[in-house]
Amino acid sequence: MERGLGARAALLFRLFLFLFAFIPSHFVMAAVPYQPLSFNFDYQPPGSTFRVPTTEQCETLHLTWGRNGPDGSPATGLVTGPDPVFPAFLRIYTPITNKTLVLQAGNGPENVFDFMLPLDFRPGTVYQICMVDSIGNSGGCQEQYTVIPSSNATLPAECVPAQFAEHTLDVSFTAGSSPGKASTIGFFDQCSSLHVTPLEGTPPYTLTIAPSLVPPINITSDKRETLSWQISLSWGANFWISMSDATGMSWSAGPMHSGGPGHTECLTQTKMFTKREIAGASVGSLFAGLLLALVPLLFLLASKRRRARISVLVRPSTLDPRLEGPVTPYYATTPSFPQLQAPAQTHVDADSGPTLPRGPPTRTDSTTTTTSNWHTFEKSLPSVPPEPAVYVVHQDGGRVAITQRVPEIVDLPPMYRDANTANSFVLPIGEFDKDDTVSVVSSPKSLSAHPLVPKSTTSASGEATLAD
């Protein structure tokens, strides 16, 4: 029984702990905010009216950045992050490699930089440029561009291939609940989840999601574990995803798109949460789960203790006629009664059952000795009164008055009188010797069937003797 209660309590505890540890993880995936903008950057050609997201092969991009808008006016309401700390860096995503191209933009506080597209960005290649400062503050991401053939027949001599990192960070990239590898240029349902697990490298790890024309999303972990993100973008939006470690090794994938059909509940969130708020909600949910898990455990323990207390308090009575077999009385010591002697045989009548003994019993001790023994017995009783003893009163020939009164005296009915006897005595139900003669009587409480009354056997001659 105890093992069963313990197993159920352990199962309930694990179930509640699993549920309340699982809920905050999905909450974090859905509520990670975009980074605040610390500055803007742009490489729109001077004098152009409309933005066309194409560039020629080996074209030179003229980048400018600052806390104002592209036209030099203050970017009110857009730039809300901390002041940037330069130099700035370009993060360039392209599907020609699974590495992120990182380039330093200038050597100091300059806010201009000329960047020539690498030679291996051939016609048809798509790419996206994002900017950060030296401590990770974001300058946002531009839209996705496509490389078209150069208008010059000869490419510039200074146009050289890109210098990507030698080693790519090894990761596991999965989508949703599928255990297989996810496509690096696929369409994924809105509000579904992408999971990236670093298989090597040095913590901390940073997972970056870079949609077009919005600041990126960063998720950081101080240990090697799976980082997940829920796709909370409008239908058809493109994005890139990358992971980097503390040493600069990186992995990237894209362009990917938010598609369907899928549910869009994650798009209706009206509030983003900071990392501190997310951590507080996670810890609070965990403690709430532990508290709710302890409630059924405490209930089971209380029920168990209550049953144990009842089983200790409820003891079987030694006078309960329903008990079978010998029962040890609940006494501190065994009471000692005055010994009575009687003739060695008892006559049994076939019609009325056991009858009176043929001769009157005789006491072996005097009245003074009997009274002294009785007082000694009273003093030997424990402080808590035991169950009262039951005595059978047998009176013969004229109902002689009883000189010794004790509790629970049961009179025999008149049918048990014998005219040949004229004595009366009090017979305690207790210990008897083999040679004692006992009158076994019936009473309203079925005393003859009580386990404390010695059983009798009937011989072939009709005489009853006490059993050993």
Short mmCIF file of C-alpha atoms in Angstrom, two decimals:
data_model
loop_
_atom_site.label_atom_id
_atom_site.label_comp_id
_atom_site.label_asym_id
_atom_site.label_seq_id
_atom_site.Cartn_x
_atom_site.Cartn_y
_atom_site.Cartn_z
CA MET A 1 0.00 0.00 0.00
CA GLU A 2 2.79 2.44 0.94
CA ARG A 3 4.68 1.61 -2.23
CA GLY A 4 1.56 2.25 -4.33
CA LEU A 5 0.98 5.66 -2.72
CA GLY A 6 4.61 6.62 -3.22
CA ALA A 7 4.54 5.63 -6.89
CA ARG A 8 1.37 7.65 -7.55
CA ALA A 9 2.77 10.68 -5.74
CA ALA A 10 6.00 10.48 -7.73
CA LEU A 11 4.03 10.21 -10.99
CA LEU A 12 1.91 13.26 -10.17
CA PHE A 13 4.98 15.25 -9.18
CA ARG A 14 6.78 14.44 -12.46
CA LEU A 15 3.67 15.21 -14.52
CA PHE A 16 3.14 18.67 -12.99
CA LEU A 17 6.86 19.45 -13.13
CA PHE A 18 6.96 18.49 -16.83
CA LEU A 19 3.92 20.57 -17.75
CA PHE A 20 5.00 23.74 -15.96
CA ALA A 21 8.59 23.48 -17.20
CA PHE A 22 7.35 22.93 -20.76
CA ILE A 23 4.95 25.88 -20.95
CA PRO A 24 7.51 28.67 -20.31
CA SER A 25 9.82 27.40 -23.08
CA HIS A 26 7.11 27.88 -25.70
CA PHE A 27 6.21 31.22 -24.18
CA VAL A 28 9.81 32.39 -24.62
CA MET A 29 9.90 31.31 -28.26
CA ALA A 30 6.78 33.30 -29.07
CA ALA A 31 7.68 36.45 -27.13
CA VAL A 32 11.33 37.18 -28.06
CA PRO A 33 11.39 40.81 -29.26
CA TYR A 34 13.27 42.44 -32.10
CA GLN A 35 16.42 44.30 -31.18
CA PRO A 36 15.98 48.07 -30.74
CA LEU A 37 17.62 50.18 -33.44
CA SER A 38 20.72 52.13 -32.40
CA PHE A 39 21.34 53.60 -35.88
CA ASN A 40 20.20 53.42 -39.50
CA PHE A 41 22.22 52.58 -42.61
CA ASP A 42 21.54 52.72 -46.33
CA TYR A 43 23.30 52.20 -49.69
CA GLN A 44 20.74 53.66 -52.04
CA PRO A 45 22.60 55.24 -55.02
CA PRO A 46 22.59 59.04 -54.87
CA GLY A 47 19.93 60.68 -57.02
CA SER A 48 17.78 57.58 -57.41
CA THR A 49 14.06 58.03 -56.88
CA PHE A 50 12.88 54.47 -56.56
CA ARG A 51 14.62 51.65 -54.81
CA VAL A 52 15.31 48.72 -57.09
CA PRO A 53 16.67 45.72 -55.11
CA THR A 54 19.29 44.76 -57.66
CA THR A 55 23.02 45.37 -57.94
CA GLU A 56 25.47 44.59 -60.71
CA GLN A 57 28.23 42.08 -60.31
CA CYS A 58 31.29 43.67 -58.67
CA GLU A 59 29.35 46.89 -58.12
CA THR A 60 30.59 49.22 -55.38
CA LEU A 61 28.03 50.05 -52.69
CA HIS A 62 28.26 53.42 -50.97
CA LEU A 63 27.07 52.83 -47.39
CA THR A 64 26.15 55.58 -44.93
CA TRP A 65 24.78 55.28 -41.40
CA GLY A 66 23.83 57.34 -38.36
CA ARG A 67 21.07 57.95 -35.85
CA ASN A 68 19.17 60.10 -38.37
CA GLY A 69 17.09 58.94 -41.29
CA PRO A 70 18.42 58.35 -44.82
CA ASP A 71 17.64 61.95 -45.76
CA GLY A 72 19.47 63.33 -42.69
CA SER A 73 16.34 64.14 -40.71
CA PRO A 74 15.98 62.77 -37.16
CA ALA A 75 14.53 59.27 -37.18
CA THR A 76 11.96 60.04 -34.49
CA GLY A 77 10.37 56.92 -32.99
CA LEU A 78 12.60 54.54 -34.97
CA VAL A 79 16.01 54.79 -33.30
CA THR A 80 15.29 53.87 -29.69
CA GLY A 81 18.35 51.80 -28.78
CA PRO A 82 21.53 52.94 -27.02
CA ASP A 83 24.11 55.06 -28.80
CA PRO A 84 26.29 52.95 -31.11
CA VAL A 85 29.92 52.22 -30.34
CA PHE A 86 31.94 52.20 -33.56
CA PRO A 87 33.51 50.75 -35.62
CA ALA A 88 30.53 49.13 -37.29
CA PHE A 89 30.44 45.71 -38.95
CA LEU A 90 28.60 44.30 -41.94
CA ARG A 91 26.90 40.92 -41.67
CA ILE A 92 26.18 39.62 -45.17
CA TYR A 93 23.91 36.61 -45.74
CA THR A 94 23.98 34.69 -49.03
CA PRO A 95 23.00 31.13 -50.06
CA ILE A 96 26.30 30.49 -51.88
CA THR A 97 27.75 29.39 -48.53
CA ASN A 98 26.52 28.30 -45.11
CA LYS A 99 28.79 30.85 -43.43
CA THR A 100 28.09 34.46 -42.54
CA LEU A 101 30.39 37.02 -44.17
CA VAL A 102 31.46 39.59 -41.54
CA LEU A 103 33.36 42.73 -42.63
CA GLN A 104 34.50 45.74 -40.63
CA ALA A 105 33.06 48.99 -42.02
CA GLY A 106 35.83 51.54 -41.56
CA ASN A 107 38.29 52.10 -38.77
CA GLY A 108 36.54 54.54 -36.46
CA PRO A 109 33.69 56.98 -36.13
CA GLU A 110 33.32 57.44 -39.88
CA ASN A 111 29.76 56.92 -41.07
CA VAL A 112 30.57 56.08 -44.67
CA PHE A 113 32.00 52.97 -46.25
CA ASP A 114 32.48 51.81 -49.84
CA PHE A 115 31.98 48.11 -50.30
CA MET A 116 32.58 46.26 -53.58
CA LEU A 117 30.54 43.14 -54.03
CA PRO A 118 32.81 40.06 -54.12
CA LEU A 119 33.56 38.33 -57.38
CA ASP A 120 31.82 35.14 -56.34
CA PHE A 121 28.54 37.05 -56.00
CA ARG A 122 27.67 36.10 -59.57
CA PRO A 123 24.50 37.08 -61.47
CA GLY A 124 21.45 35.48 -59.89
CA THR A 125 22.95 35.49 -56.39
CA VAL A 126 20.74 36.92 -53.66
CA TYR A 127 22.13 38.53 -50.52
CA GLN A 128 21.07 40.62 -47.54
CA ILE A 129 23.20 43.08 -45.53
CA CYS A 130 22.73 43.85 -41.82
CA MET A 131 24.86 46.10 -39.60
CA VAL A 132 25.91 46.04 -35.94
CA ASP A 133 28.29 48.14 -33.87
CA SER A 134 31.31 46.85 -31.95
CA ILE A 135 29.24 45.73 -28.95
CA GLY A 136 26.30 44.21 -30.84
CA ASN A 137 23.86 47.13 -31.02
CA SER A 138 21.80 46.77 -34.18
CA GLY A 139 21.59 49.05 -37.19
CA GLY A 140 18.87 46.90 -38.80
CA CYS A 141 18.80 44.96 -42.06
CA GLN A 142 18.16 46.05 -45.62
CA GLU A 143 15.94 44.18 -48.00
CA GLN A 144 17.11 41.23 -50.04
CA TYR A 145 19.02 42.13 -53.22
CA THR A 146 19.73 40.15 -56.37
CA VAL A 147 22.95 40.37 -58.40
CA ILE A 148 22.55 41.09 -62.10
CA PRO A 149 25.22 41.06 -64.87
CA SER A 150 27.59 43.99 -64.96
CA SER A 151 27.01 46.74 -67.50
CA ASN A 152 30.75 46.71 -68.20
CA ALA A 153 32.20 44.08 -70.41
CA THR A 154 35.27 43.85 -68.21
CA LEU A 155 35.09 43.41 -64.47
CA PRO A 156 37.34 45.56 -62.27
CA ALA A 157 40.66 44.00 -61.36
CA GLU A 158 40.11 44.71 -57.69
CA CYS A 159 36.97 42.57 -57.69
CA VAL A 160 38.08 39.47 -55.78
CA PRO A 161 36.30 36.54 -54.13
CA ALA A 162 34.97 36.92 -50.62
CA GLN A 163 37.09 35.83 -47.68
CA PHE A 164 34.78 33.60 -45.68
CA ALA A 165 35.82 31.90 -42.47
CA GLU A 166 37.72 28.66 -42.90
CA HIS A 167 35.54 26.62 -40.57
CA THR A 168 31.74 26.44 -40.35
CA LEU A 169 30.06 25.91 -36.99
CA ASP A 170 28.53 22.42 -36.97
CA VAL A 171 24.86 22.55 -35.96
CA SER A 172 21.66 20.52 -36.15
CA PHE A 173 18.81 22.39 -37.87
CA THR A 174 15.26 21.02 -37.61
CA ALA A 175 11.74 22.37 -38.04
CA GLY A 176 8.67 21.63 -35.95
CA SER A 177 8.49 18.09 -34.56
CA SER A 178 10.24 16.51 -37.54
CA PRO A 179 13.52 14.83 -36.54
CA GLY A 180 15.10 15.24 -39.98
CA LYS A 181 17.15 18.14 -41.30
CA ALA A 182 15.18 21.19 -42.35
CA SER A 183 15.59 22.87 -45.72
CA THR A 184 17.85 25.92 -45.69
CA ILE A 185 15.78 27.67 -48.40
CA GLY A 186 12.32 26.34 -47.61
CA PHE A 187 8.88 27.70 -46.78
CA PHE A 188 7.74 27.13 -43.20
CA ASP A 189 4.27 27.54 -41.72
CA GLN A 190 3.53 30.66 -39.74
CA CYS A 191 3.82 30.17 -35.97
CA SER A 192 5.72 26.91 -36.43
CA SER A 193 9.10 26.52 -34.73
CA LEU A 194 12.68 26.24 -35.95
CA HIS A 195 15.32 24.59 -33.76
CA VAL A 196 19.11 24.99 -33.97
CA THR A 197 21.42 22.92 -31.76
CA PRO A 198 25.18 23.65 -31.70
CA LEU A 199 27.27 20.47 -31.94
CA GLU A 200 30.61 22.14 -31.28
CA GLY A 201 32.11 25.52 -30.46
CA THR A 202 32.52 27.64 -27.35
CA PRO A 203 29.61 29.20 -25.42
CA PRO A 204 27.90 31.58 -25.36
CA TYR A 205 25.96 30.86 -28.54
CA THR A 206 23.82 33.44 -30.33
CA LEU A 207 20.96 32.51 -32.64
CA THR A 208 20.10 35.40 -35.00
CA ILE A 209 16.95 35.67 -37.11
CA ALA A 210 17.29 38.41 -39.72
CA PRO A 211 14.08 39.33 -41.59
CA SER A 212 14.27 41.99 -44.30
CA LEU A 213 13.73 45.67 -43.42
CA VAL A 214 13.39 45.07 -39.66
CA PRO A 215 15.92 44.72 -36.85
CA PRO A 216 17.13 41.16 -36.20
CA ILE A 217 16.16 38.91 -33.31
CA ASN A 218 18.88 37.52 -31.05
CA ILE A 219 18.52 34.50 -28.73
CA THR A 220 21.57 33.76 -26.56
CA SER A 221 22.48 30.75 -24.44
CA ASP A 222 25.42 30.25 -22.06
CA LYS A 223 25.49 26.49 -22.63
CA ARG A 224 25.30 24.07 -25.52
CA GLU A 225 21.59 23.49 -25.93
CA THR A 226 18.82 23.75 -28.52
CA LEU A 227 17.69 27.30 -29.30
CA SER A 228 14.23 27.67 -30.83
CA TRP A 229 12.31 30.43 -32.53
CA GLN A 230 8.64 30.62 -33.50
CA ILE A 231 8.02 32.10 -36.96
CA SER A 232 6.03 35.23 -36.09
CA LEU A 233 6.16 36.87 -39.53
CA SER A 234 3.52 37.80 -42.06
CA TRP A 235 2.78 35.41 -44.90
CA GLY A 236 5.46 35.43 -47.63
CA ALA A 237 8.08 37.35 -45.59
CA ASN A 238 11.65 36.22 -46.17
CA PHE A 239 14.28 35.84 -43.44
CA TRP A 240 17.74 34.43 -42.75
CA ILE A 241 18.91 32.49 -39.74
CA SER A 242 22.41 32.10 -38.33
CA MET A 243 24.28 30.93 -35.23
CA SER A 244 27.70 32.01 -33.95
CA ASP A 245 29.83 31.06 -30.95
CA ALA A 246 32.21 33.05 -28.75
CA THR A 247 35.18 32.52 -31.08
CA GLY A 248 33.43 33.85 -34.19
CA MET A 249 32.63 30.53 -35.89
CA SER A 250 29.28 30.80 -37.61
CA TRP A 251 26.60 28.95 -39.54
CA SER A 252 23.82 30.48 -41.64
CA ALA A 253 20.86 29.43 -43.79
CA GLY A 254 18.46 31.21 -46.10
CA PRO A 255 16.63 32.79 -47.65
CA MET A 256 13.62 31.15 -46.03
CA HIS A 257 10.01 32.28 -46.16
CA SER A 258 7.01 32.33 -43.87
CA GLY A 259 4.23 30.37 -45.54
CA GLY A 260 1.14 28.35 -44.78
CA PRO A 261 -1.30 26.91 -44.17
CA GLY A 262 -0.76 27.35 -40.46
CA HIS A 263 -2.32 29.04 -37.47
CA THR A 264 -1.59 32.73 -36.87
CA GLU A 265 -2.25 33.10 -33.14
CA CYS A 266 1.37 34.13 -32.52
CA LEU A 267 0.86 37.20 -34.76
CA THR A 268 -1.85 38.66 -32.52
CA GLN A 269 0.49 39.36 -29.60
CA THR A 270 0.42 43.05 -28.75
CA LYS A 271 3.25 43.11 -26.21
CA MET A 272 6.86 42.06 -26.36
CA PHE A 273 8.73 41.07 -23.23
CA THR A 274 12.27 41.75 -22.12
CA LYS A 275 14.66 38.97 -21.13
CA ARG A 276 14.21 39.86 -17.45
CA GLU A 277 10.43 39.62 -17.73
CA ILE A 278 10.68 36.32 -19.59
CA ALA A 279 13.06 34.91 -16.98
CA GLY A 280 10.79 36.05 -14.16
CA ALA A 281 7.74 34.49 -15.79
CA SER A 282 9.62 31.23 -16.34
CA VAL A 283 10.81 31.03 -12.73
CA GLY A 284 7.36 31.95 -11.42
CA SER A 285 5.70 29.30 -13.56
CA LEU A 286 8.21 26.73 -12.37
CA PHE A 287 7.51 27.48 -8.70
CA ALA A 288 3.76 27.42 -9.37
CA GLY A 289 4.17 23.99 -10.96
CA LEU A 290 6.13 22.72 -7.97
CA LEU A 291 3.49 24.05 -5.57
CA LEU A 292 0.63 22.41 -7.45
CA ALA A 293 2.63 19.19 -7.65
CA LEU A 294 3.03 19.15 -3.86
CA VAL A 295 -0.72 19.47 -3.21
CA PRO A 296 -1.67 15.88 -4.22
CA LEU A 297 1.48 14.57 -2.53
CA LEU A 298 0.55 16.20 0.80
CA PHE A 299 -3.03 14.95 0.43
CA LEU A 300 -1.85 11.36 -0.03
CA LEU A 301 0.50 11.60 2.95
CA ALA A 302 -2.26 13.06 5.17
CA SER A 303 -4.65 10.26 4.17
CA LYS A 304 -2.00 7.67 4.91
CA ARG A 305 -1.28 9.10 8.39
CA ARG A 306 -5.00 9.31 9.20
CA ARG A 307 -5.51 5.65 8.32
CA ALA A 308 -2.45 4.67 10.38
CA ARG A 309 -3.72 6.64 13.41
CA ILE A 310 -7.14 4.99 13.20
CA SER A 311 -5.60 1.52 12.98
CA VAL A 312 -3.57 2.18 16.15
CA LEU A 313 -6.48 3.56 18.18
CA VAL A 314 -8.95 0.83 17.21
CA ARG A 315 -7.82 -2.30 19.14
CA PRO A 316 -9.81 -5.53 19.23
CA SER A 317 -11.64 -6.19 22.51
CA THR A 318 -10.76 -9.39 24.33
CA LEU A 319 -14.47 -9.90 25.06
CA ASP A 320 -15.63 -9.60 21.42
CA PRO A 321 -17.51 -12.87 20.66
CA ARG A 322 -16.80 -12.41 16.91
CA LEU A 323 -13.07 -13.03 17.39
CA GLU A 324 -11.83 -16.48 16.61
CA GLY A 325 -8.86 -18.15 18.23
CA PRO A 326 -6.97 -17.20 21.37
CA VAL A 327 -6.74 -13.50 22.22
CA THR A 328 -4.22 -12.00 24.64
CA PRO A 329 -5.94 -9.52 27.03
CA TYR A 330 -4.59 -5.97 26.94
CA TYR A 331 -3.27 -5.98 30.54
CA ALA A 332 0.06 -4.87 31.88
CA THR A 333 0.16 -7.98 34.10
CA THR A 334 -1.93 -11.10 34.25
CA PRO A 335 -4.50 -10.78 37.08
CA SER A 336 -4.40 -13.40 39.79
CA PHE A 337 -7.68 -14.63 41.26
CA PRO A 338 -8.36 -16.79 44.33
CA GLN A 339 -8.23 -20.45 43.36
CA LEU A 340 -11.39 -22.47 43.86
CA GLN A 341 -11.62 -26.21 44.22
CA ALA A 342 -14.59 -28.38 43.33
CA PRO A 343 -15.23 -32.07 42.67
CA ALA A 344 -13.37 -33.39 39.66
CA GLN A 345 -16.44 -34.19 37.55
CA THR A 346 -19.42 -32.31 36.16
CA HIS A 347 -22.70 -33.93 35.24
CA VAL A 348 -24.14 -33.12 31.82
CA ASP A 349 -27.85 -33.49 31.25
CA ALA A 350 -28.84 -34.44 27.69
CA ASP A 351 -31.94 -32.23 27.66
CA SER A 352 -30.83 -29.03 29.30
CA GLY A 353 -27.07 -29.03 28.65
CA PRO A 354 -24.54 -28.60 31.44
CA THR A 355 -26.04 -28.71 34.97
CA LEU A 356 -24.87 -28.07 38.47
CA PRO A 357 -21.90 -29.97 39.94
CA ARG A 358 -22.70 -33.03 42.08
CA GLY A 359 -20.94 -31.60 45.10
CA PRO A 360 -20.42 -28.02 46.24
CA PRO A 361 -17.05 -26.45 45.58
CA THR A 362 -14.79 -25.71 48.51
CA ARG A 363 -12.37 -22.85 48.95
CA THR A 364 -8.71 -23.61 49.57
CA ASP A 365 -8.09 -20.26 51.28
CA SER A 366 -9.86 -18.51 54.10
CA THR A 367 -12.07 -15.49 53.64
CA THR A 368 -9.30 -13.20 54.90
CA THR A 369 -6.85 -14.57 52.36
CA THR A 370 -9.40 -14.15 49.56
CA THR A 371 -10.04 -10.51 50.50
CA SER A 372 -6.32 -9.79 50.68
CA ASN A 373 -5.74 -11.34 47.27
CA TRP A 374 -8.56 -9.26 45.83
CA HIS A 375 -7.02 -5.99 47.13
CA THR A 376 -3.63 -7.03 45.78
CA PHE A 377 -5.21 -7.60 42.37
CA GLU A 378 -6.82 -4.15 42.44
CA LYS A 379 -3.48 -2.46 43.16
CA SER A 380 -1.76 -4.34 40.34
CA LEU A 381 -4.11 -2.96 37.69
CA PRO A 382 -2.73 -0.30 35.27
CA SER A 383 -3.69 3.36 35.55
CA VAL A 384 -6.12 2.98 32.65
CA PRO A 385 -8.96 0.63 33.73
CA PRO A 386 -8.97 -2.57 31.67
CA GLU A 387 -12.07 -4.23 30.34
CA PRO A 388 -14.33 -5.27 33.33
CA ALA A 389 -14.20 -8.93 34.34
CA VAL A 390 -17.41 -10.98 34.03
CA TYR A 391 -18.49 -13.21 36.91
CA VAL A 392 -21.12 -15.98 36.94
CA VAL A 393 -23.19 -16.25 40.13
CA HIS A 394 -24.53 -19.72 40.88
CA GLN A 395 -26.99 -19.87 43.83
CA ASP A 396 -28.59 -22.99 45.19
CA GLY A 397 -31.34 -23.77 47.66
CA GLY A 398 -32.93 -20.59 48.89
CA ARG A 399 -30.77 -17.88 47.21
CA VAL A 400 -28.30 -17.27 50.02
CA ALA A 401 -27.19 -13.64 50.09
CA ILE A 402 -23.95 -12.87 48.23
CA THR A 403 -21.33 -11.45 50.58
CA GLN A 404 -18.75 -10.57 47.90
CA ARG A 405 -19.82 -8.10 45.24
CA VAL A 406 -17.81 -7.45 42.09
CA PRO A 407 -18.67 -5.66 38.80
CA GLU A 408 -20.51 -7.37 35.97
CA ILE A 409 -22.29 -10.14 37.95
CA VAL A 410 -24.52 -12.33 35.79
CA ASP A 411 -27.21 -14.36 37.60
CA LEU A 412 -28.11 -17.80 36.37
CA PRO A 413 -31.75 -18.40 35.45
CA PRO A 414 -33.91 -20.44 37.91
CA MET A 415 -33.85 -23.57 35.72
CA TYR A 416 -30.28 -24.25 36.83
CA ARG A 417 -31.18 -24.75 40.51
CA ASP A 418 -30.42 -28.07 42.17
CA ALA A 419 -32.30 -28.94 45.35
CA ASN A 420 -29.43 -31.12 46.55
CA THR A 421 -27.07 -28.15 46.89
CA ALA A 422 -27.39 -25.17 49.20
CA ASN A 423 -24.22 -23.19 48.70
CA SER A 424 -23.51 -20.22 46.48
CA PHE A 425 -20.21 -18.90 45.18
CA VAL A 426 -18.79 -16.38 42.76
CA LEU A 427 -16.84 -17.93 39.88
CA PRO A 428 -14.51 -15.57 37.95
CA ILE A 429 -13.93 -16.30 34.30
CA GLY A 430 -10.17 -16.50 34.13
CA GLU A 431 -7.52 -19.15 34.52
CA PHE A 432 -8.57 -22.65 35.62
CA ASP A 433 -6.74 -25.81 36.55
CA LYS A 434 -7.49 -29.14 34.92
CA ASP A 435 -8.97 -30.50 38.13
CA ASP A 436 -11.48 -27.65 38.61
CA THR A 437 -15.17 -28.24 38.05
CA VAL A 438 -16.95 -25.47 36.19
CA SER A 439 -20.64 -24.96 35.49
CA VAL A 440 -20.88 -23.78 31.88
CA VAL A 441 -23.96 -21.61 31.53
CA SER A 442 -25.75 -19.69 28.81
CA SER A 443 -26.33 -15.97 29.09
CA PRO A 444 -27.70 -13.16 26.92
CA LYS A 445 -24.10 -12.37 25.90
CA SER A 446 -23.31 -15.97 24.90
CA LEU A 447 -20.68 -16.39 27.60
CA SER A 448 -20.34 -20.09 26.91
CA ALA A 449 -19.00 -19.28 23.43
CA HIS A 450 -16.55 -16.63 24.67
CA PRO A 451 -12.87 -17.35 24.01
CA LEU A 452 -12.05 -16.83 27.71
CA VAL A 453 -14.44 -19.60 28.84
CA PRO A 454 -12.61 -22.96 28.82
CA LYS A 455 -14.08 -25.41 26.34
CA SER A 456 -15.57 -28.67 27.67
CA THR A 457 -15.69 -32.10 26.17
CA THR A 458 -18.33 -34.76 26.86
CA SER A 459 -17.25 -38.30 27.62
CA ALA A 460 -19.12 -41.42 26.61
CA SER A 461 -20.59 -41.69 30.10
CA GLY A 462 -22.21 -38.26 29.84
CA GLU A 463 -19.65 -36.39 31.95
CA ALA A 464 -18.04 -33.12 30.81
CA THR A 465 -14.45 -32.29 31.62
CA LEU A 466 -12.41 -29.16 30.92
CA ALA A 467 -10.19 -29.27 27.86
CA ASP A 468 -6.47 -28.62 28.24
#
